[in-house]
Amino acid sequence: MLLPAAPARKRVAVLLPRPFQGTFDYAVPNGLDPQPGDVVLVPLNRREEVGVVWDAPAGPSVADAKLKPVTAVLDTAPIPSALRRFIDWVAGYTLATPGEVLAMALRVNALQPETPAAGWRIADAAKGKPLTEARARVSALLAGGAPQTTTAIARGASVSAGVVRGMAQAGLLTPVALPARAPFATPDPTHPGPVLSGAQATASETLRGAVASRRFSVTLLDGVTGSGKTEVYLEAIAECMEQGRQALVLLPEIALSSQWLERFEARFGVAPAVWHSDLASRIRRITWRAVADGAAPVVVGARSALFLPFPDLGLVIVDEEHETAFKQEDGVVYHARDMAVVRARLAEAPAVLVSATPSLETLANVEAGRYRRMTLATRHGGATLPTVAAIDLRITPPERGRFLSPPLVTAVQDTLARGEQAMLFLNRRGYAPLTLCRACGHRMQCPNCTAWLVEHRARRVLTCHHCAHTEPIPPLCPHCSAENSLVPIGPGVERITEEVAAVFPDARRLVMASDTLPGPHAAAEAAHAIERREVDLIIGTQIVAKGWHFPHLTLVGVVDADLGLSGGDLRAAERTVQLLHQVAGRAGRAEAPGTVLLQTFSPEHPVMQALVGGDLQAFMTAEAEGRKPGHWPPYGRLAALIVSADTAQVADEVARDLGHAAPRAEGVLVLGPAPAPLAILRGRHRRRLLLKTRRDVAVQPLLRAWLDQVRVPGSARVDVDVDPVSFL
Ligand code: ADP
Ligand code: ZN
């Protein structure tokens, strides 16, 4: 007898935001109809997990009877198809699992129902009652006005939050639910902007055309520092809004972008939606939803903004595209500039890469005809580019124990005497990078890392810039117990600041470093103080190189121009030129011309020559020629394997096994294994292998096959870094 075959149950593939290899199948119960992109709740190991219905055809690998059903389809915006394909693409390229990449897209509690913020109004019971002075101020503040939150009342009435809570407990305040307020208003593309110069107008028309075409393209907007690139691409954003599509702007360090945000507001009337990892969770949720339902037409953000659920992305801009801050080094290791181009392609939208010092990668793409290039050759408003000169430290060294040479001191003096501002740049935080015992030569080292401890004198500590290990500066040498024998070697910005205080006691100083400017607010305050001329002399780390526009700044002194050139990094020269050119670009951006002085022991070095001669193009051409023969990026591909383990022995074993299993093929070379320059990091022993291939070789399949052959014990791990930027 034939039984009628049971109809196959409907099933869907669900991707979970976890490092599993692929999707899981779930049965679709009657009454539910989950579509690709829908956010669903599913059972997993006796728990409920949030996942996303994926496009992969649900396979029959699990028998129908064993399938668990989807619990619920959540009432939240779906993950759009372009983002789903992007997640798969990033996973495929970086060798992360799609679930790990999805986790970045779902790193928001968007699914939590919106709890309205609680506010207070004055209770009827309070009316006509005698109140203490503080309570009377609260009562006066709320009388007749809209309800306010505890924080707002405390601020508005100059009372503590305790006063507000006390009044609530005494029944003098009545709770009210406040309506959820979007943290941003809608920018107005027709709000009048500045009149663009001829070259700016040409570039902006090209970009507007690219946006209007609604097709993928990549444009390099390359203009000298101060040429007004921002104003140009803001026009492309206006066009995008007029097209009814959304625009995404990636900035390397959103905390240092106060001037950018002010510029945006001046152009469009209101601030844009902002996205970065430090957002309060409520703002994060509101912003995520506003992006998902199209209510946020412009988002400016850090790398993670690439994973926002834009339903109709029409433009992606990467400002300061040469910045290494776009490379994410933890978790899913990816380069946000490169992934931004992919994101744009999958959204059928143009990408614009912006820089005064474009990366060799981008220039090679221009050269190969893959990217269009628009150039702004002069500064806005007739300002001239600064004059750059080298100070040869072999000829005019600083006094003993000092770091500023006589010509630099004189230049600063002259600048201050003219009432202009000067800036000293040294890319090193703290007081001194090394502390040494004069008696026995002992060096103060981090107990967890292959690194010296950096003295931070103001805080009286030695600290590791890799693992944050911190200890008080010891009174005796921990090795030989000599007294007063520990001496600082070399300068950090703190030490330069001390020298400046001694040499220019009357100058008003400001230190710009990540530890002196904690957070966006402090950085914005510092920028305002400089704009208002409340500061004469700025001493800073790489923070000062970031796009700032300080009209009264005319002198930039680079304390140690050779700093970035040591070490075996393939991009050391390129990066030094970019960084120093960007710092130099802060000088003379208004009427008064700027001067840049580079303190160096090798003025003949091609990097110094390029900066002094101002011919970056020639430098980059030479750099390209140097990389072509060895198939170094961008004329070849690199991928790094980083082995880390609890013990040196396990690290060595895994690294050796990887070395034996290394792929061998035409156009493929494996370097290493070798101890990483940071051979111990946070107590983990590290080894590196580097895969170098010709450009036409796809490295991902090679890497997958390679890793499959090696068994990695639980105490070790192998991290993959495709297109490495850091070689530590
Ligand atoms: P870049 O990013 O190319 O270094 P910016 O965009 O910071 O240059 O522009 C430098 C300064 O010139 C800014 O203060 C900017 O507002 C101003 N600026 C640029 N273009 C114009 C314009 N067309 N009209 C008025 N001001 C402009
Ligand atoms: Zn450390």
PDB file of C-alpha atoms in Angstrom, residues 500-708:
ATOM      1  CA  VAL A 500      58.490  74.904  25.181  1.00  0.00           C
ATOM      2  CA  ALA A 501      57.424  76.165  28.610  1.00  0.00           C
ATOM      3  CA  ALA A 502      61.062  76.867  29.421  1.00  0.00           C
ATOM      4  CA  VAL A 503      61.935  78.490  26.088  1.00  0.00           C
ATOM      5  CA  PHE A 504      58.669  80.393  25.442  1.00  0.00           C
ATOM      6  CA  PRO A 505      57.300  80.985  28.950  1.00  0.00           C
ATOM      7  CA  ASP A 506      54.765  83.580  27.780  1.00  0.00           C
ATOM      8  CA  ALA A 507      53.229  81.553  24.957  1.00  0.00           C
ATOM      9  CA  ARG A 508      49.780  80.122  25.666  1.00  0.00           C
ATOM     10  CA  ARG A 509      50.184  76.395  25.054  1.00  0.00           C
ATOM     11  CA  LEU A 510      47.783  73.642  24.091  1.00  0.00           C
ATOM     12  CA  VAL A 511      48.651  69.952  23.849  1.00  0.00           C
ATOM     13  CA  MET A 512      46.657  67.912  21.334  1.00  0.00           C
ATOM     14  CA  ALA A 513      47.112  64.201  22.014  1.00  0.00           C
ATOM     15  CA  SER A 514      44.646  61.410  22.566  1.00  0.00           C
ATOM     16  CA  ASP A 515      45.291  61.440  26.325  1.00  0.00           C
ATOM     17  CA  THR A 516      44.933  65.218  26.680  1.00  0.00           C
ATOM     18  CA  LEU A 517      41.794  65.424  24.528  1.00  0.00           C
ATOM     19  CA  PRO A 518      39.561  62.612  25.727  1.00  0.00           C
ATOM     20  CA  GLY A 519      36.556  62.535  23.449  1.00  0.00           C
ATOM     21  CA  PRO A 520      34.884  64.638  20.765  1.00  0.00           C
ATOM     22  CA  HIS A 521      33.870  67.421  23.132  1.00  0.00           C
ATOM     23  CA  ALA A 522      37.413  68.159  24.311  1.00  0.00           C
ATOM     24  CA  ALA A 523      38.717  68.092  20.745  1.00  0.00           C
ATOM     25  CA  ALA A 524      36.001  70.511  19.592  1.00  0.00           C
ATOM     26  CA  GLU A 525      36.802  72.846  22.516  1.00  0.00           C
ATOM     27  CA  ALA A 526      40.490  72.777  21.612  1.00  0.00           C
ATOM     28  CA  ALA A 527      39.698  73.618  17.991  1.00  0.00           C
ATOM     29  CA  HIS A 528      37.521  76.537  19.064  1.00  0.00           C
ATOM     30  CA  ALA A 529      40.213  77.869  21.396  1.00  0.00           C
ATOM     31  CA  ILE A 530      42.673  77.834  18.505  1.00  0.00           C
ATOM     32  CA  GLU A 531      40.196  79.487  16.127  1.00  0.00           C
ATOM     33  CA  ARG A 532      39.510  82.218  18.726  1.00  0.00           C
ATOM     34  CA  ARG A 533      43.279  82.797  19.068  1.00  0.00           C
ATOM     35  CA  GLU A 534      43.315  81.857  22.736  1.00  0.00           C
ATOM     36  CA  VAL A 535      46.332  79.681  22.004  1.00  0.00           C
ATOM     37  CA  ASP A 536      49.743  80.643  20.610  1.00  0.00           C
ATOM     38  CA  LEU A 537      51.552  77.349  20.443  1.00  0.00           C
ATOM     39  CA  ILE A 538      50.084  73.912  19.746  1.00  0.00           C
ATOM     40  CA  ILE A 539      52.044  70.781  20.556  1.00  0.00           C
ATOM     41  CA  GLY A 540      50.511  67.636  19.133  1.00  0.00           C
ATOM     42  CA  THR A 541      50.661  64.031  17.985  1.00  0.00           C
ATOM     43  CA  GLN A 542      49.124  62.736  14.739  1.00  0.00           C
ATOM     44  CA  ILE A 543      45.827  64.225  15.911  1.00  0.00           C
ATOM     45  CA  VAL A 544      47.009  67.585  14.575  1.00  0.00           C
ATOM     46  CA  ALA A 545      47.377  66.154  11.068  1.00  0.00           C
ATOM     47  CA  LYS A 546      43.629  65.610  10.681  1.00  0.00           C
ATOM     48  CA  GLY A 547      42.001  68.043   8.249  1.00  0.00           C
ATOM     49  CA  TRP A 548      41.950  70.990  10.703  1.00  0.00           C
ATOM     50  CA  HIS A 549      41.492  74.472   9.344  1.00  0.00           C
ATOM     51  CA  PHE A 550      43.233  76.969  11.640  1.00  0.00           C
ATOM     52  CA  PRO A 551      43.433  80.274   9.742  1.00  0.00           C
ATOM     53  CA  HIS A 552      45.974  81.939  12.072  1.00  0.00           C
ATOM     54  CA  LEU A 553      48.450  79.061  12.096  1.00  0.00           C
ATOM     55  CA  THR A 554      51.481  79.889   9.975  1.00  0.00           C
ATOM     56  CA  LEU A 555      54.376  77.792  11.297  1.00  0.00           C
ATOM     57  CA  VAL A 556      54.564  74.030  11.609  1.00  0.00           C
ATOM     58  CA  GLY A 557      57.696  72.477  13.122  1.00  0.00           C
ATOM     59  CA  VAL A 558      58.202  68.737  12.806  1.00  0.00           C
ATOM     60  CA  VAL A 559      60.338  67.720  15.788  1.00  0.00           C
ATOM     61  CA  ASP A 560      61.444  64.343  14.390  1.00  0.00           C
ATOM     62  CA  ALA A 561      60.740  63.963  10.678  1.00  0.00           C
ATOM     63  CA  ASP A 562      62.714  60.674  10.582  1.00  0.00           C
ATOM     64  CA  LEU A 563      60.483  58.991  13.171  1.00  0.00           C
ATOM     65  CA  GLY A 564      58.300  56.925  10.850  1.00  0.00           C
ATOM     66  CA  LEU A 565      61.094  55.816   8.539  1.00  0.00           C
ATOM     67  CA  SER A 566      62.730  53.127  10.648  1.00  0.00           C
ATOM     68  CA  GLY A 567      61.420  49.581  10.679  1.00  0.00           C
ATOM     69  CA  GLY A 568      60.754  47.217   7.836  1.00  0.00           C
ATOM     70  CA  ASP A 569      57.272  48.356   6.894  1.00  0.00           C
ATOM     71  CA  LEU A 570      56.744  48.357   3.158  1.00  0.00           C
ATOM     72  CA  ARG A 571      54.751  51.577   3.322  1.00  0.00           C
ATOM     73  CA  ALA A 572      56.976  53.440   5.827  1.00  0.00           C
ATOM     74  CA  ALA A 573      58.132  56.040   3.304  1.00  0.00           C
ATOM     75  CA  GLU A 574      54.710  56.507   1.711  1.00  0.00           C
ATOM     76  CA  ARG A 575      53.073  56.913   5.099  1.00  0.00           C
ATOM     77  CA  THR A 576      55.678  59.355   6.367  1.00  0.00           C
ATOM     78  CA  VAL A 577      55.222  61.536   3.299  1.00  0.00           C
ATOM     79  CA  GLN A 578      51.446  61.466   3.722  1.00  0.00           C
ATOM     80  CA  LEU A 579      51.523  62.233   7.437  1.00  0.00           C
ATOM     81  CA  LEU A 580      54.103  65.018   7.222  1.00  0.00           C
ATOM     82  CA  HIS A 581      52.447  66.544   4.166  1.00  0.00           C
ATOM     83  CA  GLN A 582      49.115  66.567   6.008  1.00  0.00           C
ATOM     84  CA  VAL A 583      50.679  68.207   9.080  1.00  0.00           C
ATOM     85  CA  ALA A 584      52.432  70.702   6.830  1.00  0.00           C
ATOM     86  CA  GLY A 585      49.085  71.373   5.167  1.00  0.00           C
ATOM     87  CA  ARG A 586      47.771  72.948   8.378  1.00  0.00           C
ATOM     88  CA  ALA A 587      50.067  75.971   7.889  1.00  0.00           C
ATOM     89  CA  GLY A 588      49.136  79.152   6.039  1.00  0.00           C
ATOM     90  CA  ARG A 589      45.588  78.256   5.068  1.00  0.00           C
ATOM     91  CA  ALA A 590      44.405  81.892   5.073  1.00  0.00           C
ATOM     92  CA  GLU A 591      46.050  85.165   3.989  1.00  0.00           C
ATOM     93  CA  ALA A 592      49.365  84.891   5.827  1.00  0.00           C
ATOM     94  CA  PRO A 593      51.736  82.435   4.104  1.00  0.00           C
ATOM     95  CA  GLY A 594      52.874  79.326   5.957  1.00  0.00           C
ATOM     96  CA  THR A 595      56.264  77.831   6.702  1.00  0.00           C
ATOM     97  CA  VAL A 596      57.100  74.236   7.587  1.00  0.00           C
ATOM     98  CA  LEU A 597      60.399  73.164   9.149  1.00  0.00           C
ATOM     99  CA  LEU A 598      61.412  69.502   9.258  1.00  0.00           C
ATOM    100  CA  GLN A 599      64.062  68.517  11.810  1.00  0.00           C
ATOM    101  CA  THR A 600      65.931  65.583  10.285  1.00  0.00           C
ATOM    102  CA  PHE A 601      69.242  63.758  10.332  1.00  0.00           C
ATOM    103  CA  SER A 602      68.911  62.899   6.644  1.00  0.00           C
ATOM    104  CA  PRO A 603      67.731  65.845   4.574  1.00  0.00           C
ATOM    105  CA  GLU A 604      68.875  63.950   1.471  1.00  0.00           C
ATOM    106  CA  HIS A 605      66.316  61.162   2.051  1.00  0.00           C
ATOM    107  CA  PRO A 606      63.759  60.966  -0.813  1.00  0.00           C
ATOM    108  CA  VAL A 607      60.955  61.549   1.707  1.00  0.00           C
ATOM    109  CA  MET A 608      62.464  64.859   2.853  1.00  0.00           C
ATOM    110  CA  GLN A 609      63.258  65.796  -0.733  1.00  0.00           C
ATOM    111  CA  ALA A 610      59.655  65.167  -1.766  1.00  0.00           C
ATOM    112  CA  LEU A 611      58.307  67.263   1.103  1.00  0.00           C
ATOM    113  CA  VAL A 612      60.746  70.134   0.539  1.00  0.00           C
ATOM    114  CA  GLY A 613      60.288  70.088  -3.236  1.00  0.00           C
ATOM    115  CA  GLY A 614      56.536  69.671  -2.889  1.00  0.00           C
ATOM    116  CA  ASP A 615      56.465  67.088  -5.681  1.00  0.00           C
ATOM    117  CA  LEU A 616      54.414  64.277  -4.201  1.00  0.00           C
ATOM    118  CA  GLN A 617      53.500  63.005  -7.637  1.00  0.00           C
ATOM    119  CA  ALA A 618      57.132  62.299  -8.494  1.00  0.00           C
ATOM    120  CA  PHE A 619      57.648  60.638  -5.139  1.00  0.00           C
ATOM    121  CA  MET A 620      54.651  58.361  -5.610  1.00  0.00           C
ATOM    122  CA  THR A 621      55.771  57.479  -9.132  1.00  0.00           C
ATOM    123  CA  ALA A 622      59.186  56.475  -7.801  1.00  0.00           C
ATOM    124  CA  GLU A 623      57.521  54.556  -4.989  1.00  0.00           C
ATOM    125  CA  ALA A 624      55.408  52.687  -7.544  1.00  0.00           C
ATOM    126  CA  GLU A 625      58.465  51.818  -9.611  1.00  0.00           C
ATOM    127  CA  GLY A 626      60.116  50.463  -6.479  1.00  0.00           C
ATOM    128  CA  ARG A 627      57.230  48.116  -5.728  1.00  0.00           C
ATOM    129  CA  LYS A 628      56.514  46.780  -9.214  1.00  0.00           C
ATOM    130  CA  PRO A 629      59.482  44.407  -9.709  1.00  0.00           C
ATOM    131  CA  GLY A 630      58.923  42.494  -6.444  1.00  0.00           C
ATOM    132  CA  HIS A 631      55.147  42.360  -6.929  1.00  0.00           C
ATOM    133  CA  TRP A 632      54.605  44.330  -3.734  1.00  0.00           C
ATOM    134  CA  PRO A 633      51.144  45.870  -3.255  1.00  0.00           C
ATOM    135  CA  PRO A 634      49.423  47.368  -5.102  1.00  0.00           C
ATOM    136  CA  TYR A 635      51.243  45.442  -7.866  1.00  0.00           C
ATOM    137  CA  GLY A 636      50.848  42.144  -6.093  1.00  0.00           C
ATOM    138  CA  ARG A 637      48.868  40.767  -3.190  1.00  0.00           C
ATOM    139  CA  LEU A 638      49.763  40.143   0.428  1.00  0.00           C
ATOM    140  CA  ALA A 639      48.078  38.231   3.179  1.00  0.00           C
ATOM    141  CA  ALA A 640      49.451  37.673   6.653  1.00  0.00           C
ATOM    142  CA  LEU A 641      48.909  34.777   9.022  1.00  0.00           C
ATOM    143  CA  ILE A 642      49.470  35.687  12.640  1.00  0.00           C
ATOM    144  CA  VAL A 643      49.908  32.767  15.006  1.00  0.00           C
ATOM    145  CA  SER A 644      49.421  33.459  18.689  1.00  0.00           C
ATOM    146  CA  ALA A 645      49.628  31.058  21.604  1.00  0.00           C
ATOM    147  CA  ASP A 646      50.058  30.911  25.358  1.00  0.00           C
ATOM    148  CA  THR A 647      53.563  29.543  25.057  1.00  0.00           C
ATOM    149  CA  ALA A 648      56.426  30.113  22.660  1.00  0.00           C
ATOM    150  CA  GLN A 649      56.597  26.375  22.043  1.00  0.00           C
ATOM    151  CA  VAL A 650      53.002  26.048  20.818  1.00  0.00           C
ATOM    152  CA  ALA A 651      53.349  29.206  18.730  1.00  0.00           C
ATOM    153  CA  ASP A 652      56.473  27.769  17.125  1.00  0.00           C
ATOM    154  CA  GLU A 653      54.840  24.400  16.454  1.00  0.00           C
ATOM    155  CA  VAL A 654      51.798  25.884  14.750  1.00  0.00           C
ATOM    156  CA  ALA A 655      53.950  28.314  12.785  1.00  0.00           C
ATOM    157  CA  ARG A 656      56.247  25.470  11.690  1.00  0.00           C
ATOM    158  CA  ASP A 657      53.275  23.329  10.589  1.00  0.00           C
ATOM    159  CA  LEU A 658      51.929  26.248   8.602  1.00  0.00           C
ATOM    160  CA  GLY A 659      55.367  26.720   7.063  1.00  0.00           C
ATOM    161  CA  HIS A 660      55.443  23.072   5.944  1.00  0.00           C
ATOM    162  CA  ALA A 661      51.958  23.283   4.480  1.00  0.00           C
ATOM    163  CA  ALA A 662      52.660  26.556   2.671  1.00  0.00           C
ATOM    164  CA  PRO A 663      51.240  26.763  -0.855  1.00  0.00           C
ATOM    165  CA  ARG A 664      53.765  26.306  -3.635  1.00  0.00           C
ATOM    166  CA  ALA A 665      52.856  27.627  -7.038  1.00  0.00           C
ATOM    167  CA  GLU A 666      54.006  29.892  -9.817  1.00  0.00           C
ATOM    168  CA  GLY A 667      53.742  33.532  -8.659  1.00  0.00           C
ATOM    169  CA  VAL A 668      53.263  32.560  -5.023  1.00  0.00           C
ATOM    170  CA  LEU A 669      55.811  33.106  -2.266  1.00  0.00           C
ATOM    171  CA  VAL A 670      55.582  32.478   1.460  1.00  0.00           C
ATOM    172  CA  LEU A 671      57.863  34.434   3.787  1.00  0.00           C
ATOM    173  CA  GLY A 672      58.407  33.175   7.322  1.00  0.00           C
ATOM    174  CA  PRO A 673      57.471  31.917   9.795  1.00  0.00           C
ATOM    175  CA  ALA A 674      59.294  34.492  11.854  1.00  0.00           C
ATOM    176  CA  PRO A 675      58.722  35.994  15.283  1.00  0.00           C
ATOM    177  CA  ALA A 676      56.458  39.019  14.950  1.00  0.00           C
ATOM    178  CA  PRO A 677      58.115  42.358  15.784  1.00  0.00           C
ATOM    179  CA  LEU A 678      55.707  42.389  18.730  1.00  0.00           C
ATOM    180  CA  ALA A 679      56.805  38.858  19.591  1.00  0.00           C
ATOM    181  CA  ILE A 680      54.790  38.906  22.803  1.00  0.00           C
ATOM    182  CA  LEU A 681      51.569  40.890  23.017  1.00  0.00           C
ATOM    183  CA  ARG A 682      49.343  40.800  26.087  1.00  0.00           C
ATOM    184  CA  GLY A 683      51.216  37.684  27.176  1.00  0.00           C
ATOM    185  CA  ARG A 684      50.609  35.829  23.911  1.00  0.00           C
ATOM    186  CA  HIS A 685      53.543  34.628  21.824  1.00  0.00           C
ATOM    187  CA  ARG A 686      53.253  35.658  18.187  1.00  0.00           C
ATOM    188  CA  ARG A 687      54.698  34.398  14.908  1.00  0.00           C
ATOM    189  CA  ARG A 688      54.013  35.675  11.420  1.00  0.00           C
ATOM    190  CA  LEU A 689      53.899  34.248   7.924  1.00  0.00           C
ATOM    191  CA  LEU A 690      53.400  36.376   4.858  1.00  0.00           C
ATOM    192  CA  LEU A 691      51.862  35.172   1.604  1.00  0.00           C
ATOM    193  CA  LYS A 692      52.897  37.259  -1.378  1.00  0.00           C
ATOM    194  CA  THR A 693      51.417  36.623  -4.801  1.00  0.00           C
ATOM    195  CA  ARG A 694      51.145  38.187  -8.197  1.00  0.00           C
ATOM    196  CA  ARG A 695      48.099  40.410  -8.623  1.00  0.00           C
ATOM    197  CA  ASP A 696      46.271  37.918 -10.822  1.00  0.00           C
ATOM    198  CA  VAL A 697      46.322  35.233  -8.114  1.00  0.00           C
ATOM    199  CA  ALA A 698      43.248  34.958  -5.893  1.00  0.00           C
ATOM    200  CA  VAL A 699      44.633  34.603  -2.384  1.00  0.00           C
ATOM    201  CA  GLN A 700      41.457  33.477  -0.611  1.00  0.00           C
ATOM    202  CA  PRO A 701      41.279  29.942  -2.055  1.00  0.00           C
ATOM    203  CA  LEU A 702      45.003  29.516  -1.396  1.00  0.00           C
ATOM    204  CA  LEU A 703      44.561  30.640   2.200  1.00  0.00           C
ATOM    205  CA  ARG A 704      41.552  28.378   2.783  1.00  0.00           C
ATOM    206  CA  ALA A 705      43.325  25.316   1.423  1.00  0.00           C
ATOM    207  CA  TRP A 706      46.425  26.173   3.434  1.00  0.00           C
ATOM    208  CA  LEU A 707      44.611  26.648   6.741  1.00  0.00           C
ATOM    209  CA  ASP A 708      42.612  23.445   6.202  1.00  0.00           C
TER     210      ASP A 708
END
